[in-house]
C-alpha cells in the first residue's frame, strides 16, 4: 500500500490538458480534463491509442524514460493549472557516417528524448545502449523472461520488479534526471491502473504476499496483495490509536487535577458529545476495526461545573483516540458498501488477520481468489482507488468495464465520482462501454483516427 505523502511546501499540481502528437506518426490527441467533476472519459474505436496514451502519460510522470522509448511519437505535453507545462519529444538519433539513421538490433530507428520544462533542461534516453545491455543478460530474451519459466513479462516490468538483478546503463547513471524535473513530477503523483490488473507482476508485490517463498503458481492474484495491504493499514491505525492513548492517558491526571480545566459545557451538549463518541465506537466495531467499547452512558445533568469540566476532558480524549481510525473507517465503509451492494448475496467483510474475507450466500467462507474475475476486478479497483491513491494524484484507468456485468458498469461512474470527491484525485478513464458513460457524455473526450 502506498504511504500517504509527507507534508511538503509545494502543493500538488493539477493537469488541465494533455496533448499527444504523432503517435505512430499519425495520431494527434488533445485531451481537456474535466476538473470540476474530476473524471474524464476517453472513448474511441480500437487502434487509436487509448491505452498507449494513458501509459505514455504515466511513464512521463513516473520518470520511466525506458518506457517512453518503446513506442514512436513526436511530442507529449502536459499543461498544468496555473500555466506550467511539461513536454517530452522523441528526437531521431543523429545519422551515422554513411548518412543512414541509427538502427537498433531489431532494425528500428533509434531516438532520444528531449524534455522541455520551465527549467529548459534536456534529458537523453540512449536506446542503443539499452538494447545491447539486454542482450548481455543471458537469461533474458529481448521481450522478457524466456519461455522456460512458463510466462513472459515486459522489459519495463522486469526492470521495475527486479532492479538489483538487472543492470542497464539507464538505471546505472547513464541518465541523470534534473533535480527540478524530479521536484515537478513529485507534485503530480500518478497511478496507472492497467487492464492486466488481476495478477501481480513485480518481485516486490509477490514478496509482499509470500515473503521470500516462491509461489506455486506463476500468476498470483492481486486480491491477495490488497488483502495484505488492508491488514497493514489496520495495524497502522492500531499503532496510531495505541500511541495516542498512551500519550493522553499518561497526562490525564495532571490535566484534570493540576492544570486549569476547560470551561464547563452545558449538560445537554456534553451528553450529546458522549453519545457521539459511543456512536463512533459502535461504527468502528461494526466495521471490525475496534473492539474496545467503553460505555460513556453517564448523564451529566446533575454534575457540578467542576465534574462537567472533568468529563469534557475525558470525552475529548476519546475523540482524539478514535480519530486514529477516521480516514481508514471512512474509506473502508464506502468500499464495503459499494462492493457488497454488487456482490449480494455474497459479501465481503474486514478480517483483522486476513484483510478482506469473502463469504458465499450460505455464510461459508470463500477464498478471495475463488471470486469471479468481475468480483476480483471490482475489489482490486475499489481498494486501489480508496487506499493506494494519495490526494492530488492523477489516476489513469484502462478499460474499467473488464469482466463487469452491464449493471455494474452502469454503477461504476457514480461510485467513482463519490470516491474522487472523498479522496480528491483526478481520474482519466479509457473505455469502450456506453454503460460506463451512462448519461454523463459531458465528461467524454473522443480519440479519433486521422482523417485521410
Short mmCIF file of C-alpha atoms in Angstrom, two decimals:
data_model
loop_
_atom_site.label_atom_id
_atom_site.label_comp_id
_atom_site.label_asym_id
_atom_site.label_seq_id
_atom_site.Cartn_x
_atom_site.Cartn_y
_atom_site.Cartn_z
CA UNK A 1 0.00 0.00 0.00
CA UNK A 2 1.29 3.42 -0.87
CA UNK A 3 2.08 5.55 2.14
CA UNK A 4 0.38 8.95 2.31
CA UNK A 5 2.71 11.66 1.02
CA UNK A 6 4.55 13.66 3.66
CA UNK A 7 3.60 17.32 4.06
CA UNK A 8 5.58 19.48 1.68
CA UNK A 9 5.95 23.15 0.95
CA UNK A 10 4.62 22.87 -2.60
CA UNK A 11 1.01 21.69 -3.06
CA UNK A 12 0.10 19.11 -5.73
CA UNK A 13 -0.23 20.36 -9.30
CA UNK A 14 -3.35 19.54 -11.32
CA UNK A 15 -3.12 18.84 -15.02
CA UNK A 16 -5.79 20.59 -17.07
CA UNK A 17 -4.89 19.47 -20.60
CA UNK A 18 -2.92 16.66 -22.26
CA UNK A 19 -1.75 16.63 -25.86
CA UNK A 20 -0.09 13.69 -27.61
CA UNK A 21 1.11 14.34 -31.16
CA UNK A 22 2.44 11.97 -33.78
CA UNK A 23 1.64 8.68 -32.07
CA UNK A 24 2.90 6.12 -34.60
CA UNK A 25 3.33 9.10 -36.88
CA UNK A 26 -0.42 9.53 -37.44
CA UNK A 27 -2.46 10.15 -34.31
CA UNK A 28 -2.89 13.50 -32.60
CA UNK A 29 -4.92 13.55 -29.38
CA UNK A 30 -5.95 16.69 -27.49
CA UNK A 31 -7.49 15.91 -24.10
CA UNK A 32 -9.01 18.60 -21.86
CA UNK A 33 -9.53 17.26 -18.34
CA UNK A 34 -12.92 17.71 -16.69
CA UNK A 35 -11.58 19.22 -13.48
CA UNK A 36 -14.93 20.17 -11.93
CA UNK A 37 -16.06 16.53 -11.74
CA UNK A 38 -12.51 15.14 -11.51
CA UNK A 39 -13.31 12.40 -14.08
CA UNK A 40 -12.54 12.40 -17.82
CA UNK A 41 -13.75 9.60 -20.11
CA UNK A 42 -11.70 8.76 -23.20
CA UNK A 43 -13.53 6.85 -25.90
CA UNK A 44 -12.83 5.90 -29.48
CA UNK A 45 -12.53 2.95 -31.86
CA UNK A 46 -9.94 0.23 -31.41
CA UNK A 47 -6.47 1.19 -32.54
CA UNK A 48 -6.49 4.93 -31.84
CA UNK A 49 -4.10 4.54 -28.92
CA UNK A 50 -6.22 4.99 -25.79
CA UNK A 51 -4.14 2.59 -23.72
CA UNK A 52 -0.86 3.89 -25.13
CA UNK A 53 -1.91 7.45 -24.36
CA UNK A 54 -2.50 6.55 -20.72
CA UNK A 55 0.75 4.61 -20.44
CA UNK A 56 2.77 7.46 -22.05
CA UNK A 57 1.34 9.92 -19.52
CA UNK A 58 2.18 7.57 -16.65
CA UNK A 59 5.71 6.97 -17.96
CA UNK A 60 6.46 10.69 -18.16
CA UNK A 61 5.12 11.46 -14.68
CA UNK A 62 6.86 8.42 -13.16
CA UNK A 63 10.16 9.26 -14.83
CA UNK A 64 10.10 5.92 -16.68
CA UNK A 65 12.10 7.06 -19.69
CA UNK A 66 12.73 3.45 -20.70
CA UNK A 67 9.01 3.08 -21.43
CA UNK A 68 8.91 6.39 -23.31
CA UNK A 69 11.41 4.94 -25.80
CA UNK A 70 9.28 1.94 -26.77
CA UNK A 71 6.55 3.50 -28.92
CA UNK A 72 7.13 6.20 -31.54
CA UNK A 73 5.51 9.58 -31.01
CA UNK A 74 6.52 13.16 -31.68
CA UNK A 75 5.55 15.10 -28.58
CA UNK A 76 3.65 14.66 -25.33
CA UNK A 77 2.73 17.81 -23.41
CA UNK A 78 1.07 18.21 -20.02
CA UNK A 79 -0.44 21.62 -19.27
CA UNK A 80 -0.94 22.39 -15.58
CA UNK A 81 -3.44 24.65 -13.89
CA UNK A 82 -1.54 27.89 -13.38
CA UNK A 83 0.33 27.79 -16.68
CA UNK A 84 3.23 25.40 -16.04
CA UNK A 85 3.99 22.85 -18.75
CA UNK A 86 5.96 19.64 -19.09
CA UNK A 87 6.68 18.20 -22.53
CA UNK A 88 8.76 15.39 -23.97
CA UNK A 89 9.77 14.92 -27.60
CA UNK A 90 11.29 11.96 -29.37
CA UNK A 91 14.20 13.14 -31.49
CA UNK A 92 15.84 10.87 -34.12
CA UNK A 93 19.38 9.83 -33.26
CA UNK A 94 21.93 11.65 -35.46
CA UNK A 95 22.72 9.82 -38.67
CA UNK A 96 25.83 7.67 -38.93
CA UNK A 97 28.80 8.31 -41.19
CA UNK A 98 27.02 6.66 -44.13
CA UNK A 99 24.12 9.08 -43.80
CA UNK A 100 21.73 6.37 -42.69
CA UNK A 101 19.82 6.67 -39.40
CA UNK A 102 20.97 4.59 -36.46
CA UNK A 103 19.06 1.31 -36.11
CA UNK A 104 18.88 -0.98 -33.11
CA UNK A 105 19.24 -4.77 -33.19
CA UNK A 106 15.63 -5.15 -34.35
CA UNK A 107 16.11 -2.73 -37.22
CA UNK A 108 14.09 0.03 -35.55
CA UNK A 109 15.19 3.64 -35.72
CA UNK A 110 16.99 4.84 -32.60
CA UNK A 111 15.92 8.10 -30.98
CA UNK A 112 16.50 10.00 -27.77
CA UNK A 113 14.19 12.03 -25.57
CA UNK A 114 14.24 15.77 -25.14
CA UNK A 115 12.31 17.14 -22.19
CA UNK A 116 11.03 20.69 -22.25
CA UNK A 117 10.16 22.14 -18.86
CA UNK A 118 10.11 25.64 -17.40
CA UNK A 119 13.74 24.91 -16.48
CA UNK A 120 14.75 24.33 -20.12
CA UNK A 121 16.55 21.06 -19.39
CA UNK A 122 17.19 18.22 -21.84
CA UNK A 123 17.28 14.53 -20.92
CA UNK A 124 18.61 11.71 -23.09
CA UNK A 125 17.41 8.11 -23.26
CA UNK A 126 20.09 6.09 -25.10
CA UNK A 127 18.04 3.26 -26.58
CA UNK A 128 21.03 1.74 -28.39
CA UNK A 129 22.86 1.15 -25.10
CA UNK A 130 19.77 -0.34 -23.55
CA UNK A 131 19.30 -2.91 -26.30
CA UNK A 132 22.90 -4.10 -26.06
CA UNK A 133 22.64 -4.44 -22.29
CA UNK A 134 19.60 -6.66 -22.65
CA UNK A 135 21.45 -8.99 -24.99
CA UNK A 136 24.18 -9.43 -22.38
CA UNK A 137 21.88 -10.58 -19.57
CA UNK A 138 21.89 -14.19 -20.78
CA UNK A 139 18.71 -15.41 -19.07
CA UNK A 140 16.50 -12.88 -20.82
CA UNK A 141 15.08 -12.67 -24.28
CA UNK A 142 14.62 -9.27 -25.90
CA UNK A 143 10.99 -9.18 -24.79
CA UNK A 144 11.34 -10.56 -21.27
CA UNK A 145 11.65 -13.81 -19.38
CA UNK A 146 12.20 -16.75 -21.71
CA UNK A 147 9.59 -19.46 -22.16
CA UNK A 148 11.47 -21.88 -19.88
CA UNK A 149 9.89 -20.04 -16.92
CA UNK A 150 6.43 -20.53 -18.41
CA UNK A 151 5.43 -16.89 -18.83
CA UNK A 152 6.65 -13.64 -20.33
CA UNK A 153 6.94 -10.19 -18.77
CA UNK A 154 7.75 -6.91 -20.46
CA UNK A 155 11.14 -5.29 -20.05
CA UNK A 156 9.52 -2.50 -18.05
CA UNK A 157 8.02 -4.99 -15.58
CA UNK A 158 11.36 -6.75 -15.25
CA UNK A 159 13.31 -3.57 -14.57
CA UNK A 160 10.70 -2.32 -12.08
CA UNK A 161 10.38 -5.67 -10.34
CA UNK A 162 13.97 -6.93 -10.32
CA UNK A 163 16.17 -3.80 -10.30
CA UNK A 164 19.02 -5.43 -8.37
CA UNK A 165 19.17 -8.49 -10.62
CA UNK A 166 19.10 -6.49 -13.85
CA UNK A 167 21.60 -3.85 -14.84
CA UNK A 168 21.25 -1.45 -17.74
CA UNK A 169 23.00 1.86 -18.33
CA UNK A 170 19.65 3.60 -18.00
CA UNK A 171 19.46 2.58 -14.33
CA UNK A 172 23.19 2.87 -13.61
CA UNK A 173 23.68 6.57 -14.09
CA UNK A 174 23.68 6.89 -17.88
CA UNK A 175 20.60 9.07 -17.49
CA UNK A 176 20.57 11.72 -14.76
CA UNK A 177 17.25 13.46 -14.25
CA UNK A 178 17.46 17.18 -13.47
CA UNK A 179 16.54 17.91 -9.86
CA UNK A 180 13.98 20.49 -10.95
CA UNK A 181 12.22 17.87 -13.03
CA UNK A 182 12.15 15.39 -10.15
CA UNK A 183 10.56 18.06 -7.97
CA UNK A 184 7.98 18.89 -10.65
CA UNK A 185 6.99 15.23 -11.06
CA UNK A 186 6.71 14.83 -7.28
CA UNK A 187 3.94 17.42 -7.32
CA UNK A 188 1.85 15.27 -9.67
CA UNK A 189 1.60 11.73 -8.25
CA UNK A 190 0.35 9.33 -10.92
CA UNK A 191 -1.21 5.89 -10.63
CA UNK A 192 -1.74 3.84 -13.80
CA UNK A 193 -4.27 1.02 -13.40
CA UNK A 194 -3.73 -1.23 -16.43
CA UNK A 195 -6.21 -3.67 -17.92
CA UNK A 196 -3.98 -6.52 -16.69
CA UNK A 197 -4.62 -5.66 -13.05
CA UNK A 198 -5.74 -9.00 -11.62
CA UNK A 199 -2.28 -10.53 -11.22
CA UNK A 200 0.94 -9.39 -9.59
CA UNK A 201 3.81 -8.52 -11.90
CA UNK A 202 6.80 -7.50 -9.78
CA UNK A 203 9.06 -9.23 -7.31
CA UNK A 204 8.24 -6.66 -4.60
CA UNK A 205 4.49 -7.31 -4.94
CA UNK A 206 4.91 -11.09 -4.81
CA UNK A 207 7.20 -10.88 -1.77
CA UNK A 208 4.60 -8.71 -0.02
CA UNK A 209 2.27 -11.73 -0.16
CA UNK A 210 4.63 -14.70 0.11
CA UNK A 211 7.74 -13.25 1.74
CA UNK A 212 10.77 -14.87 0.16
CA UNK A 213 8.96 -18.10 -0.66
CA UNK A 214 8.33 -18.90 -4.32
CA UNK A 215 4.62 -19.10 -5.11
CA UNK A 216 3.31 -22.37 -6.51
CA UNK A 217 1.68 -20.64 -9.46
CA UNK A 218 3.37 -18.13 -11.81
CA UNK A 219 0.28 -15.88 -11.72
CA UNK A 220 -0.52 -14.56 -8.25
CA UNK A 221 -3.98 -12.96 -7.83
CA UNK A 222 -3.78 -9.30 -6.84
CA UNK A 223 -6.65 -9.75 -4.39
CA UNK A 224 -4.14 -11.46 -2.09
CA UNK A 225 -1.96 -8.36 -2.12
CA UNK A 226 -4.78 -5.91 -1.45
CA UNK A 227 -5.91 -8.09 1.46
CA UNK A 228 -2.38 -7.95 2.90
CA UNK A 229 -2.31 -4.19 2.39
CA UNK A 230 -5.55 -3.82 4.34
CA UNK A 231 -4.02 -5.74 7.26
CA UNK A 232 -1.11 -3.28 7.21
CA UNK A 233 -3.50 -0.32 7.16
CA UNK A 234 -5.41 -1.70 10.15
CA UNK A 235 -2.14 -2.33 12.01
CA UNK A 236 -1.02 1.23 11.28
CA UNK A 237 -4.30 2.60 12.65
CA UNK A 238 -3.99 0.37 15.72
CA UNK A 239 -0.47 1.67 16.34
CA UNK A 240 -1.65 5.26 15.98
CA UNK A 241 -4.52 4.59 18.39
CA UNK A 242 -2.17 2.99 20.91
CA UNK A 243 0.28 5.90 20.71
CA UNK A 244 -2.50 8.46 21.16
CA UNK A 245 -3.96 6.51 24.08
CA UNK A 246 -0.62 6.17 25.81
CA UNK A 247 0.14 9.87 25.50
CA UNK A 248 -3.31 11.02 26.58
CA UNK A 249 -3.72 8.54 29.45
CA UNK A 250 -0.27 9.39 30.81
CA UNK A 251 -1.24 13.02 31.23
CA UNK A 252 -4.93 12.65 32.13
CA UNK A 253 -4.47 13.00 35.90
CA UNK A 254 -2.28 16.07 35.51
CA UNK A 255 -4.70 17.69 33.08
CA UNK A 256 -7.64 17.07 35.41
CA UNK A 257 -6.08 17.81 38.78
CA UNK A 258 -3.09 20.07 38.12
CA UNK A 259 -3.92 22.09 35.02
CA UNK A 260 -6.66 24.67 34.59
CA UNK A 261 -9.81 22.87 33.47
CA UNK A 262 -11.71 24.00 30.38
CA UNK A 263 -14.90 25.95 30.72
CA UNK A 264 -17.70 23.51 31.65
CA UNK A 265 -20.01 22.69 28.75
CA UNK A 266 -23.78 22.72 29.16
CA UNK A 267 -25.04 19.34 30.33
CA UNK A 268 -27.02 18.72 27.13
CA UNK A 269 -24.04 19.48 24.88
CA UNK A 270 -21.81 17.22 26.98
CA UNK A 271 -24.35 14.39 26.84
CA UNK A 272 -24.53 14.73 23.05
CA UNK A 273 -20.73 14.67 22.79
CA UNK A 274 -20.57 11.47 24.88
CA UNK A 275 -23.29 9.88 22.74
CA UNK A 276 -21.32 10.80 19.61
CA UNK A 277 -18.24 9.03 20.98
CA UNK A 278 -20.31 5.91 21.62
CA UNK A 279 -21.75 6.02 18.09
CA UNK A 280 -18.22 6.26 16.69
CA UNK A 281 -17.12 3.31 18.82
CA UNK A 282 -20.09 1.27 17.61
CA UNK A 283 -19.46 2.18 13.97
CA UNK A 284 -15.83 1.07 14.24
CA UNK A 285 -16.91 -2.16 15.93
CA UNK A 286 -19.39 -2.93 13.13
CA UNK A 287 -16.63 -2.42 10.57
CA UNK A 288 -14.36 -4.76 12.51
CA UNK A 289 -11.84 -2.06 13.37
CA UNK A 290 -12.43 -1.68 17.09
CA UNK A 291 -13.47 -3.95 19.95
CA UNK A 292 -12.67 -1.77 22.97
CA UNK A 293 -16.13 -0.41 23.75
CA UNK A 294 -16.11 1.83 26.81
CA UNK A 295 -19.58 2.93 27.88
CA UNK A 296 -19.97 6.65 28.43
CA UNK A 297 -23.59 6.35 29.48
CA UNK A 298 -23.29 8.99 32.17
CA UNK A 299 -25.95 11.65 32.44
CA UNK A 300 -24.12 14.88 33.27
CA UNK A 301 -27.34 16.72 34.03
CA UNK A 302 -26.66 16.66 37.80
CA UNK A 303 -22.89 17.19 37.51
CA UNK A 304 -21.31 20.16 39.19
CA UNK A 305 -19.45 22.60 36.95
CA UNK A 306 -16.15 21.03 38.01
CA UNK A 307 -17.29 17.48 37.22
CA UNK A 308 -18.67 18.57 33.84
CA UNK A 309 -15.32 20.18 33.05
CA UNK A 310 -13.51 16.96 34.02
CA UNK A 311 -15.91 14.82 32.00
CA UNK A 312 -15.42 17.02 28.95
CA UNK A 313 -11.66 16.27 29.13
CA UNK A 314 -12.41 12.52 29.11
CA UNK A 315 -14.80 12.86 26.17
CA UNK A 316 -12.33 14.97 24.19
CA UNK A 317 -9.60 12.39 24.84
CA UNK A 318 -11.83 9.71 23.36
CA UNK A 319 -12.43 11.84 20.29
CA UNK A 320 -8.69 12.21 19.76
CA UNK A 321 -8.06 8.49 20.26
CA UNK A 322 -10.77 7.40 17.83
CA UNK A 323 -9.55 9.90 15.23
CA UNK A 324 -6.74 7.40 14.54
CA UNK A 325 -9.33 5.33 12.65
CA UNK A 326 -11.19 8.16 10.88
CA UNK A 327 -9.59 8.03 7.41
CA UNK A 328 -9.45 4.23 7.32
CA UNK A 329 -13.04 3.84 8.53
CA UNK A 330 -14.44 6.35 6.05
CA UNK A 331 -12.80 4.62 3.09
CA UNK A 332 -13.45 1.08 4.27
CA UNK A 333 -17.10 1.89 4.88
CA UNK A 334 -17.51 3.18 1.32
CA UNK A 335 -15.64 0.21 -0.16
CA UNK A 336 -17.75 -2.36 1.68
CA UNK A 337 -20.98 -0.53 0.87
CA UNK A 338 -20.25 -0.43 -2.87
CA UNK A 339 -18.75 -3.92 -3.05
CA UNK A 340 -21.44 -5.71 -1.05
CA UNK A 341 -24.21 -3.97 -2.97
CA UNK A 342 -22.82 -5.57 -6.11
CA UNK A 343 -21.75 -8.95 -4.70
CA UNK A 344 -25.08 -9.73 -2.98
CA UNK A 345 -25.87 -12.45 -1.90
CA UNK A 346 -22.12 -12.92 -1.39
CA UNK A 347 -20.44 -10.43 0.89
CA UNK A 348 -17.00 -9.22 1.93
CA UNK A 349 -16.00 -8.14 5.44
CA UNK A 350 -12.88 -6.99 7.22
CA UNK A 351 -10.83 -9.67 8.95
CA UNK A 352 -8.06 -8.20 11.10
CA UNK A 353 -5.78 -11.17 10.38
CA UNK A 354 -6.59 -11.88 6.73
CA UNK A 355 -7.61 -8.43 5.47
CA UNK A 356 -10.64 -9.00 3.27
CA UNK A 357 -12.76 -12.06 3.97
CA UNK A 358 -15.36 -13.29 1.44
CA UNK A 359 -18.50 -15.26 2.26
CA UNK A 360 -20.88 -17.10 -0.04
CA UNK A 361 -24.68 -16.96 0.06
CA UNK A 362 -24.81 -19.68 2.75
CA UNK A 363 -22.40 -17.86 5.05
CA UNK A 364 -19.49 -20.19 4.30
CA UNK A 365 -16.01 -18.71 3.92
CA UNK A 366 -14.84 -18.23 0.34
CA UNK A 367 -11.22 -17.78 -0.74
CA UNK A 368 -10.68 -14.40 -2.38
CA UNK A 369 -9.07 -15.99 -5.43
CA UNK A 370 -12.26 -18.01 -5.93
CA UNK A 371 -14.30 -14.87 -6.50
CA UNK A 372 -15.25 -14.38 -10.14
CA UNK A 373 -12.98 -12.26 -12.33
CA UNK A 374 -15.55 -9.45 -12.27
CA UNK A 375 -15.76 -9.58 -8.48
CA UNK A 376 -11.96 -9.52 -8.24
CA UNK A 377 -11.79 -6.57 -10.66
CA UNK A 378 -14.27 -4.68 -8.50
CA UNK A 379 -12.38 -5.35 -5.26
CA UNK A 380 -8.98 -4.51 -6.77
CA UNK A 381 -10.22 -1.27 -8.33
CA UNK A 382 -12.06 -0.08 -5.23
CA UNK A 383 -9.11 -0.85 -2.96
CA UNK A 384 -6.64 0.79 -5.34
CA UNK A 385 -8.66 3.99 -5.59
CA UNK A 386 -9.50 4.26 -1.90
CA UNK A 387 -6.30 3.04 -0.26
CA UNK A 388 -3.45 3.24 -2.77
CA UNK A 389 -4.09 6.69 -4.21
CA UNK A 390 -2.81 9.83 -2.44
CA UNK A 391 -4.84 13.03 -2.65
CA UNK A 392 -3.83 15.17 -5.61
CA UNK A 393 -2.95 12.17 -7.79
CA UNK A 394 -3.73 11.65 -11.45
CA UNK A 395 -5.27 8.17 -11.79
CA UNK A 396 -5.28 6.54 -15.23
CA UNK A 397 -7.66 3.57 -15.56
CA UNK A 398 -7.64 1.36 -18.64
CA UNK A 399 -10.92 -0.39 -19.51
CA UNK A 400 -12.71 -0.26 -16.14
CA UNK A 401 -15.54 -2.30 -17.68
CA UNK A 402 -13.48 -5.51 -17.90
CA UNK A 403 -15.44 -8.57 -16.68
CA UNK A 404 -18.20 -6.37 -15.23
CA UNK A 405 -21.89 -7.07 -15.79
CA UNK A 406 -23.66 -4.18 -17.53
CA UNK A 407 -25.45 -3.27 -14.29
CA UNK A 408 -22.09 -2.99 -12.53
CA UNK A 409 -20.77 -0.94 -15.44
CA UNK A 410 -23.71 1.45 -15.07
CA UNK A 411 -22.91 1.88 -11.38
CA UNK A 412 -19.17 2.39 -11.90
CA UNK A 413 -19.12 6.09 -12.74
CA UNK A 414 -21.46 7.23 -9.92
CA UNK A 415 -19.36 5.21 -7.48
CA UNK A 416 -16.13 6.65 -8.91
CA UNK A 417 -17.45 10.20 -8.54
CA UNK A 418 -18.10 9.53 -4.85
CA UNK A 419 -14.58 8.19 -4.45
CA UNK A 420 -12.88 11.08 -6.25
CA UNK A 421 -14.82 13.54 -4.09
CA UNK A 422 -13.70 11.73 -0.93
CA UNK A 423 -10.03 11.11 -1.82
CA UNK A 424 -9.68 14.19 -4.10
CA UNK A 425 -7.80 12.86 -7.10
CA UNK A 426 -8.35 13.32 -10.84
CA UNK A 427 -9.15 10.28 -12.98
CA UNK A 428 -8.83 9.65 -16.71
CA UNK A 429 -10.56 6.50 -17.99
CA UNK A 430 -10.18 4.77 -21.36
CA UNK A 431 -13.39 2.89 -22.10
CA UNK A 432 -15.43 1.30 -24.88
CA UNK A 433 -18.52 0.90 -22.72
CA UNK A 434 -21.60 3.10 -23.17
CA UNK A 435 -22.76 1.74 -19.81
CA UNK A 436 -19.74 3.27 -18.08
CA UNK A 437 -20.57 6.65 -19.64
CA UNK A 438 -24.30 6.46 -18.94
CA UNK A 439 -25.83 9.93 -19.14
CA UNK A 440 -22.53 11.72 -18.47
CA UNK A 441 -21.50 12.35 -22.07
CA UNK A 442 -20.36 15.78 -20.84
CA UNK A 443 -17.30 14.01 -19.40
CA UNK A 444 -16.35 12.36 -22.71
CA UNK A 445 -13.35 13.18 -24.92
CA UNK A 446 -13.14 11.42 -28.28
CA UNK A 447 -9.90 9.97 -29.66
CA UNK A 448 -10.20 9.51 -33.41
CA UNK A 449 -8.46 8.01 -36.40
CA UNK A 450 -6.73 10.62 -38.59
CA UNK A 451 -8.80 11.98 -41.46
CA UNK A 452 -7.40 10.73 -44.82
#
